[in-house]
Backbone as JSON Lines, residues from 0, in Angstrom:
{"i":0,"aa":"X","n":[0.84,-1.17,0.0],"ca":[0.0,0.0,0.0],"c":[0.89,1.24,0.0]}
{"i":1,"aa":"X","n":[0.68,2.27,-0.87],"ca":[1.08,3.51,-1.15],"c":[1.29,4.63,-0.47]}
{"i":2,"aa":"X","n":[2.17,4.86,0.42],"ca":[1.51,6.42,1.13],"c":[1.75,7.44,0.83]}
{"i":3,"aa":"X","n":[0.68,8.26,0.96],"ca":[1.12,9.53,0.21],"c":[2.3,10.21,0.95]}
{"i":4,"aa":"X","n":[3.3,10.96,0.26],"ca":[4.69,11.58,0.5],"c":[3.82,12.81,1.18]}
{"i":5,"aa":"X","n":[4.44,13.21,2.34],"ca":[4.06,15.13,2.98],"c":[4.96,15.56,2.33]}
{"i":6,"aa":"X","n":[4.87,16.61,1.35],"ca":[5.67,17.66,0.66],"c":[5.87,19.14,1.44]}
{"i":7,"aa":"X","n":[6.79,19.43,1.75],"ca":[7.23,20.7,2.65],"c":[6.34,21.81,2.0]}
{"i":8,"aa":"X","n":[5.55,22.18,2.42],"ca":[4.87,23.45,1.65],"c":[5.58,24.8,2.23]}
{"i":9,"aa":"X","n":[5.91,25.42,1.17],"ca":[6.54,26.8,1.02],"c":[5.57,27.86,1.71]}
{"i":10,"aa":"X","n":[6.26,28.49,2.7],"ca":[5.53,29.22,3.85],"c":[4.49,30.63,2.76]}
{"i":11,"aa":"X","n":[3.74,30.87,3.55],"ca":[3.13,31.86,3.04],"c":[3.91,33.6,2.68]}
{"i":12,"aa":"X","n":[4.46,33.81,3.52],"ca":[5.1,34.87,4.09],"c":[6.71,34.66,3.75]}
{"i":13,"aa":"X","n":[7.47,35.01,3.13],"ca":[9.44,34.87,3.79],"c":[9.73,36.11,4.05]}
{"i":14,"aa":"X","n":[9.7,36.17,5.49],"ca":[10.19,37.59,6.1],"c":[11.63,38.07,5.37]}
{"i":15,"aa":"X","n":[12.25,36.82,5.52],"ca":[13.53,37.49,4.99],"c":[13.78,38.31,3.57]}
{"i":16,"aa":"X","n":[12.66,38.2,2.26],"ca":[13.12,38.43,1.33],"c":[12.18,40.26,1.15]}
{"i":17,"aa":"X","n":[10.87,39.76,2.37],"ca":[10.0,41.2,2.8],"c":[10.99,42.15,3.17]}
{"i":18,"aa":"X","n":[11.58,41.55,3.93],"ca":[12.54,42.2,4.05],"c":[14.05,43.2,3.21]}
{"i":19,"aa":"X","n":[14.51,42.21,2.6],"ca":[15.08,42.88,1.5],"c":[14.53,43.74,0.29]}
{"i":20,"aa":"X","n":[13.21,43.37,0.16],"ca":[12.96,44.04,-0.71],"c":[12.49,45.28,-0.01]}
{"i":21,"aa":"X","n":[12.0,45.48,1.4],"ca":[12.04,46.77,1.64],"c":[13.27,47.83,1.6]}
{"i":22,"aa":"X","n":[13.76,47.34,1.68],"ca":[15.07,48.07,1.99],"c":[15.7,48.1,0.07]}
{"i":23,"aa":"X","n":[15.41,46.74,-0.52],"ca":[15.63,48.27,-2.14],"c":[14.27,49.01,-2.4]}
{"i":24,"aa":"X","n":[13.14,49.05,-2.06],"ca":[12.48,49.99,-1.89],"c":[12.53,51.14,-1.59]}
{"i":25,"aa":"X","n":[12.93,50.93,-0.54],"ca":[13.7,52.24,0.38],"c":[14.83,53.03,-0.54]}
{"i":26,"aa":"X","n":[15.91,51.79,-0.34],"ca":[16.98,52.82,-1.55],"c":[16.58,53.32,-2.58]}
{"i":27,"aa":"X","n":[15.44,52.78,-3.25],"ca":[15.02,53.33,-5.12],"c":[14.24,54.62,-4.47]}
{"i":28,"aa":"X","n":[13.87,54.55,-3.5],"ca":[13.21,56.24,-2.66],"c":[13.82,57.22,-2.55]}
{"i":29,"aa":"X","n":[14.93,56.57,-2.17],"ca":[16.18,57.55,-1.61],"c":[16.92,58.21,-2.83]}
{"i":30,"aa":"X","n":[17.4,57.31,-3.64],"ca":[17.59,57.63,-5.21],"c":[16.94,58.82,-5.68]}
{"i":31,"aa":"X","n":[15.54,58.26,-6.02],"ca":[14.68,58.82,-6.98],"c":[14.37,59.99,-6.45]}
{"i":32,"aa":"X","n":[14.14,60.47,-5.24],"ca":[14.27,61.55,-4.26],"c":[15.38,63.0,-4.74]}
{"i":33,"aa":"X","n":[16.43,62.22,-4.09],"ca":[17.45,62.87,-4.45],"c":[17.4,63.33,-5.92]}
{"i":34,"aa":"X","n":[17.75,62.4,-7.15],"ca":[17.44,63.04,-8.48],"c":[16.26,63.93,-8.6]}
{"i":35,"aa":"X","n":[15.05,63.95,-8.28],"ca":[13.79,64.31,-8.25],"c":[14.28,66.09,-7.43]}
{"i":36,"aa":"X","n":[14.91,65.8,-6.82],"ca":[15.54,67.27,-5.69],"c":[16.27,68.26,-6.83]}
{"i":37,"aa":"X","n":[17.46,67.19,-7.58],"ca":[18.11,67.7,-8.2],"c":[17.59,68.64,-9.53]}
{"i":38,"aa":"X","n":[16.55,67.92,-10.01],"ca":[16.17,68.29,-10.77],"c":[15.36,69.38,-10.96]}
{"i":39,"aa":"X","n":[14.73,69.43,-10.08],"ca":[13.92,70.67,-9.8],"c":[14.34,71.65,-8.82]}
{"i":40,"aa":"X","n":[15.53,71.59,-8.47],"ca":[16.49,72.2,-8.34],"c":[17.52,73.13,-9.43]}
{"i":41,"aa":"X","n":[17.77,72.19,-10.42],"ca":[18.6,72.87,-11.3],"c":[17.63,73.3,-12.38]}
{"i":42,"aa":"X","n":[16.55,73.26,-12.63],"ca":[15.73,73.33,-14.16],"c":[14.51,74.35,-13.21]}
{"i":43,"aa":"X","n":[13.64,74.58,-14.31],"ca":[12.39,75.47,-13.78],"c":[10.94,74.27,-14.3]}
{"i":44,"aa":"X","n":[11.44,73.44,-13.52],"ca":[10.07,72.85,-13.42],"c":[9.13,72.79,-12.61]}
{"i":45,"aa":"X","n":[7.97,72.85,-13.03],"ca":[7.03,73.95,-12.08],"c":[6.4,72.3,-10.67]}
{"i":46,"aa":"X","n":[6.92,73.61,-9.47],"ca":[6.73,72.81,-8.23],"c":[5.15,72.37,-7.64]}
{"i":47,"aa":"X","n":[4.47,72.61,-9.04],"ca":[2.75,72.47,-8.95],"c":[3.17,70.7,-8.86]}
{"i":48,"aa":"X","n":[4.38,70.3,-9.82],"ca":[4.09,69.22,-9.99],"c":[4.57,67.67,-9.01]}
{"i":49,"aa":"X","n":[5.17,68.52,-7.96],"ca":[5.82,67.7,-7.1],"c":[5.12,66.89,-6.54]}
{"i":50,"aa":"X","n":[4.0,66.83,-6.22],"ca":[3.03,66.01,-5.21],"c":[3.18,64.69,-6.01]}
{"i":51,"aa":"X","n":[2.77,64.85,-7.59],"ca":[1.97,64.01,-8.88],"c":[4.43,63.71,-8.71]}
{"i":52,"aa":"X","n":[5.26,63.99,-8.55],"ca":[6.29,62.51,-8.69],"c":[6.42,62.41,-7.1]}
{"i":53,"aa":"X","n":[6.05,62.84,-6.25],"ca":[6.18,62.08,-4.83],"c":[5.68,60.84,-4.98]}
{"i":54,"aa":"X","n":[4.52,61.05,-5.66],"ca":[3.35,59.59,-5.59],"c":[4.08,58.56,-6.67]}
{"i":55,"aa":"X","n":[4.57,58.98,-7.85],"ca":[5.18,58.17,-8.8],"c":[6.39,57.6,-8.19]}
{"i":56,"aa":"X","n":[7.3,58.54,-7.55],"ca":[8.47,57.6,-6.83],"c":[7.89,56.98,-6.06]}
{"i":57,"aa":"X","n":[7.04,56.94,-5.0],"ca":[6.6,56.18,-3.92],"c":[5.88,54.68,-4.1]}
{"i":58,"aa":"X","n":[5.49,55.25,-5.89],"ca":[5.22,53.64,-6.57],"c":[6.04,53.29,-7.3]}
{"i":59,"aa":"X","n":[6.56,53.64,-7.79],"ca":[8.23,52.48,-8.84],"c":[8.87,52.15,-7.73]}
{"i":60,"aa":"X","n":[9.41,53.04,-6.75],"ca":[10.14,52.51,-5.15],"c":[9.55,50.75,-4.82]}
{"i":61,"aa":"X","n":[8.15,51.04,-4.22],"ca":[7.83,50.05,-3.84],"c":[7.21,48.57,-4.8]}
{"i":62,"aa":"X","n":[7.27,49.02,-6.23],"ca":[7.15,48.39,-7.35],"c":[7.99,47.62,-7.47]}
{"i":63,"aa":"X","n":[9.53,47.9,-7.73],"ca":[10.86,47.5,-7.98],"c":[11.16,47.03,-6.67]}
{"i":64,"aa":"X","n":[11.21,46.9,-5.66],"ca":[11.3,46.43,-4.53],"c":[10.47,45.06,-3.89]}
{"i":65,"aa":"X","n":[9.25,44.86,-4.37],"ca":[8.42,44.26,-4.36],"c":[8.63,43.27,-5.53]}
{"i":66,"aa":"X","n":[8.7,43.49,-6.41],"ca":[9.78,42.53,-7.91],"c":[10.48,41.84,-7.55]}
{"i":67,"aa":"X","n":[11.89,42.57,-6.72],"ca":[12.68,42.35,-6.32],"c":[12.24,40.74,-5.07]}
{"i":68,"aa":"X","n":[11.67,41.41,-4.2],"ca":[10.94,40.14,-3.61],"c":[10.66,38.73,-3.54]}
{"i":69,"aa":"X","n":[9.61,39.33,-5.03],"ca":[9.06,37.82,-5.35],"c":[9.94,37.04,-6.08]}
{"i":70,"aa":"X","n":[10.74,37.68,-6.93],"ca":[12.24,36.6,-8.06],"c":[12.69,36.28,-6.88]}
{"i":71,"aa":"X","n":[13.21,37.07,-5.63],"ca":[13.83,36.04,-5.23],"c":[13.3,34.86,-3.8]}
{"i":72,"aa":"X","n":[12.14,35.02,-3.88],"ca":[10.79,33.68,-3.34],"c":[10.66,33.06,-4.18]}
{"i":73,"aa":"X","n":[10.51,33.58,-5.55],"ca":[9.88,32.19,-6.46],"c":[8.35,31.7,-5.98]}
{"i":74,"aa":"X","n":[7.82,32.75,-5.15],"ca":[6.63,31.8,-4.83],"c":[5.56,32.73,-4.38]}
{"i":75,"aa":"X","n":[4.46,32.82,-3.91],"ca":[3.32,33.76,-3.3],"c":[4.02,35.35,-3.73]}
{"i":76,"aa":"X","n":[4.3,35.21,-5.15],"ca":[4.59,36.74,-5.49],"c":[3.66,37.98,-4.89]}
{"i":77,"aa":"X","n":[2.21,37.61,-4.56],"ca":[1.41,38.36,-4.42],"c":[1.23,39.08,-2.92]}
{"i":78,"aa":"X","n":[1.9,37.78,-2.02],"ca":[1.66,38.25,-0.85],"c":[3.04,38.61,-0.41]}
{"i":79,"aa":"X","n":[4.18,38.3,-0.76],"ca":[5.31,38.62,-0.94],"c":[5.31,40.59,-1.14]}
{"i":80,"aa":"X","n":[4.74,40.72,-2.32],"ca":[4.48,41.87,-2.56],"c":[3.69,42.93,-2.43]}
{"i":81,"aa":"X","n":[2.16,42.45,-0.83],"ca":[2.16,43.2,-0.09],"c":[2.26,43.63,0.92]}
{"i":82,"aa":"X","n":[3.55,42.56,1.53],"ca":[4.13,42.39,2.43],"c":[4.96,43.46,3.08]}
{"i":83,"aa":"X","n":[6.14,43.91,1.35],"ca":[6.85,44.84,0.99],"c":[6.12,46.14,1.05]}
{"i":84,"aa":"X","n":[5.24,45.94,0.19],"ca":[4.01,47.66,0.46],"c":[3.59,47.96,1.89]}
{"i":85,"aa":"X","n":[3.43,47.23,2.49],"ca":[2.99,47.68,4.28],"c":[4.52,47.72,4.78]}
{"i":86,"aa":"X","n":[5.44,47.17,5.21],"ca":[6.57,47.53,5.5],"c":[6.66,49.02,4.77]}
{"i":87,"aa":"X","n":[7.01,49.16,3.58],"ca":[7.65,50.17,3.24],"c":[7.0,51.66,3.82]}
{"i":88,"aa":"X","n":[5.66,51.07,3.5],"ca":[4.71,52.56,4.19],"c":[5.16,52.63,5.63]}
{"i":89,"aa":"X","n":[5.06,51.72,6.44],"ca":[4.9,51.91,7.47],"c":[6.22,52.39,8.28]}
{"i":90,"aa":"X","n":[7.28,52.46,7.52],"ca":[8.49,52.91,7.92],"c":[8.37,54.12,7.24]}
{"i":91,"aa":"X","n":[8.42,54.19,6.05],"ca":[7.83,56.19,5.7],"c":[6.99,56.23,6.41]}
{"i":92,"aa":"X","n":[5.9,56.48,7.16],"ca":[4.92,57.17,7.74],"c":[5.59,56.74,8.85]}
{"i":93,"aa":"X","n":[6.51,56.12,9.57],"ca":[7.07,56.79,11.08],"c":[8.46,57.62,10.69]}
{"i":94,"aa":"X","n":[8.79,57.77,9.66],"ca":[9.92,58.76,9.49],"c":[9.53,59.98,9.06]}
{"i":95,"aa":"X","n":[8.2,59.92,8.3],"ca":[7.84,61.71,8.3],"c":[7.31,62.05,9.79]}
{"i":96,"aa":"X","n":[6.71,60.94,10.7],"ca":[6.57,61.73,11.8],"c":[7.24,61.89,12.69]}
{"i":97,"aa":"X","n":[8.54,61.51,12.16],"ca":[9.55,61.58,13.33],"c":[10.63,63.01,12.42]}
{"i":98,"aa":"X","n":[10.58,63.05,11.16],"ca":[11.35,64.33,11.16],"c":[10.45,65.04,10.64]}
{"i":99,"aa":"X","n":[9.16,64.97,10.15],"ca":[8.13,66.71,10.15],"c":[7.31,66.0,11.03]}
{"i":100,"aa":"X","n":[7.62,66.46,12.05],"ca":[6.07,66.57,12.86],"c":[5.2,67.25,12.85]}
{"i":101,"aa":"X","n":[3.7,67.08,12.8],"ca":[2.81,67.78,12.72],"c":[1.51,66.72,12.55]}
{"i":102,"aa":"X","n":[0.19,67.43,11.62],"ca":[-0.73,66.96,11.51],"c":[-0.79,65.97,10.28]}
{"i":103,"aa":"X","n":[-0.58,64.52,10.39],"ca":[-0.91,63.89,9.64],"c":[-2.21,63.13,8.8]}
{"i":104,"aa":"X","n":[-2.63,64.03,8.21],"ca":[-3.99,63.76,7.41],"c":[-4.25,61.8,6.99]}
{"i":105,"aa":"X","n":[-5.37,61.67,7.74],"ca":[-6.04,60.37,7.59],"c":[-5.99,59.86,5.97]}
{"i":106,"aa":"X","n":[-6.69,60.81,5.19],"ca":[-7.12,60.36,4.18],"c":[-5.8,60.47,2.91]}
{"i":107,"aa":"X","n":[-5.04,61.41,3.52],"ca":[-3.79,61.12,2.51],"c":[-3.11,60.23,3.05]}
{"i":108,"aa":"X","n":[-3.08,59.67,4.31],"ca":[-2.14,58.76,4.31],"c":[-2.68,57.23,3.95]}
{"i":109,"aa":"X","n":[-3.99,57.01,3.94],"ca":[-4.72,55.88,3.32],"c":[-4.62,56.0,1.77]}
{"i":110,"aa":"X","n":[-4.63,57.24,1.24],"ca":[-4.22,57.1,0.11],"c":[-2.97,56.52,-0.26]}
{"i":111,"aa":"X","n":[-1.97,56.97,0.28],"ca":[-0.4,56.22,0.17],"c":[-0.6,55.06,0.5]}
{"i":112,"aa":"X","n":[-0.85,54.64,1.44],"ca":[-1.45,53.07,1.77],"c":[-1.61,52.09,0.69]}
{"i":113,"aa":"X","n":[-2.94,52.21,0.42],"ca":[-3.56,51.71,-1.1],"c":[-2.5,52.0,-1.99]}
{"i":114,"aa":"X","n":[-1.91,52.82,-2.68],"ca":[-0.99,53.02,-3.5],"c":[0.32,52.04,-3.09]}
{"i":115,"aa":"X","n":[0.46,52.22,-2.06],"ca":[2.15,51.02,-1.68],"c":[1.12,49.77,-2.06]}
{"i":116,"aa":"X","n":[0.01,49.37,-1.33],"ca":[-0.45,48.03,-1.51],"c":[-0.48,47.76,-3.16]}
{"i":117,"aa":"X","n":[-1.3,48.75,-3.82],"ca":[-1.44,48.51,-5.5],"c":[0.0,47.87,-5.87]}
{"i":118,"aa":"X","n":[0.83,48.68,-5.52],"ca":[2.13,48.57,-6.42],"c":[3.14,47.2,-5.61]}
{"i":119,"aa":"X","n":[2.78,47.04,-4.15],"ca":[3.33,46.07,-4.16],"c":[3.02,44.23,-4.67]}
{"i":120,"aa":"X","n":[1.01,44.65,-4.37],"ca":[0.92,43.6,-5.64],"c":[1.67,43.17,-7.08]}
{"i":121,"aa":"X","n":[1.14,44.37,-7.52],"ca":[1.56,44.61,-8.7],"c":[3.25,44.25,-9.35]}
{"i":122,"aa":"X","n":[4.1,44.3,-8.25],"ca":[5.49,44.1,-8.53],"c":[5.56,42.73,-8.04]}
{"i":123,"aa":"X","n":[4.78,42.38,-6.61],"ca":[5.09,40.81,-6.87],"c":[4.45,39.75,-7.64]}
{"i":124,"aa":"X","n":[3.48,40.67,-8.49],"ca":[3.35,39.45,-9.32],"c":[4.15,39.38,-10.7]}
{"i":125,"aa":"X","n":[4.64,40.76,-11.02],"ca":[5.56,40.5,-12.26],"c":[6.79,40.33,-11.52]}
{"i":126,"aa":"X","n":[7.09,40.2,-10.18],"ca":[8.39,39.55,-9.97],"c":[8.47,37.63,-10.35]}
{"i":127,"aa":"X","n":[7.23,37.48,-10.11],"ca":[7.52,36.32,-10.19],"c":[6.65,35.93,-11.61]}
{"i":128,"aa":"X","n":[6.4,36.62,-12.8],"ca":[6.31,36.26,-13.96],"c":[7.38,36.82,-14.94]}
{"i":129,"aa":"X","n":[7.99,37.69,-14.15],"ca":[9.77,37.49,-14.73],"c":[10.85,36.56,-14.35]}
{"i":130,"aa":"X","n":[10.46,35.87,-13.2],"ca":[11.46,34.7,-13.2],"c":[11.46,33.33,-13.96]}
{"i":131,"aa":"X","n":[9.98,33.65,-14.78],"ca":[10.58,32.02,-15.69],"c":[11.26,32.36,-16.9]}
């Protein structure tokens, strides 16, 4: 009689790679920041438009980071990648309130929220439909 083999099932969660990918998240922030400074710094591009690339870096950041992720899980790209989106927010939203303090608006910061979550879906699942 046959028994069926227990196959190790691959955890839901790998902190460790949530992990790394926050942190190139973080750096592609830090990057894109800085250039983003520079630039509108050295050129006359009108500062109406800063809000509209805060939000664009804050999603390729956690996009590419979240990518990053799932290639290297190979597995639950999805939850992998909004694993990365709540980490990443949640360390920006205690570092703006730890160096601007003040009144932090509910509804913009649920907006950033949703936006890290969109994009960290979103990156872990083409992280892991770029790894085959």
């Amino acid at each position: 009689m046959a028994f069926k083999q227990d196959v190790p099932r691959t955890p839901m969660l790998n902190f460790t790679s949530i992990f790394r990918g926050t942190l190139v998240a973080l750096g592609f922030s830090f990057v894109f920041s800085v250039l983003a400074g520079l630039i509108y710094y050295f050129t006359n591009a009108p500062e109406k438009s800063m809000s509209w690339v805060a939000i664009l870096i804050l999603f390729l950041s956690v996009l590419l980071g979240a990518g990053y992720a799932a290639r290297r899980t190979r597995s639950k790209g999805l939850f992998n990648g909004l694993g990365v989106g709540i980490l990443t927010f949640i360390i920006i939203w205690l570092l703006v309130g730890l160096f601007l303090p003040g009144n932090v608006l509910f509804p913009s910061a649920l907006g950033k929220l949703v936006l890290a979550l969109a994009a960290g879906g979103l990156g872990g699942i083409l992280g892991i439909g770029l790894t085959s």
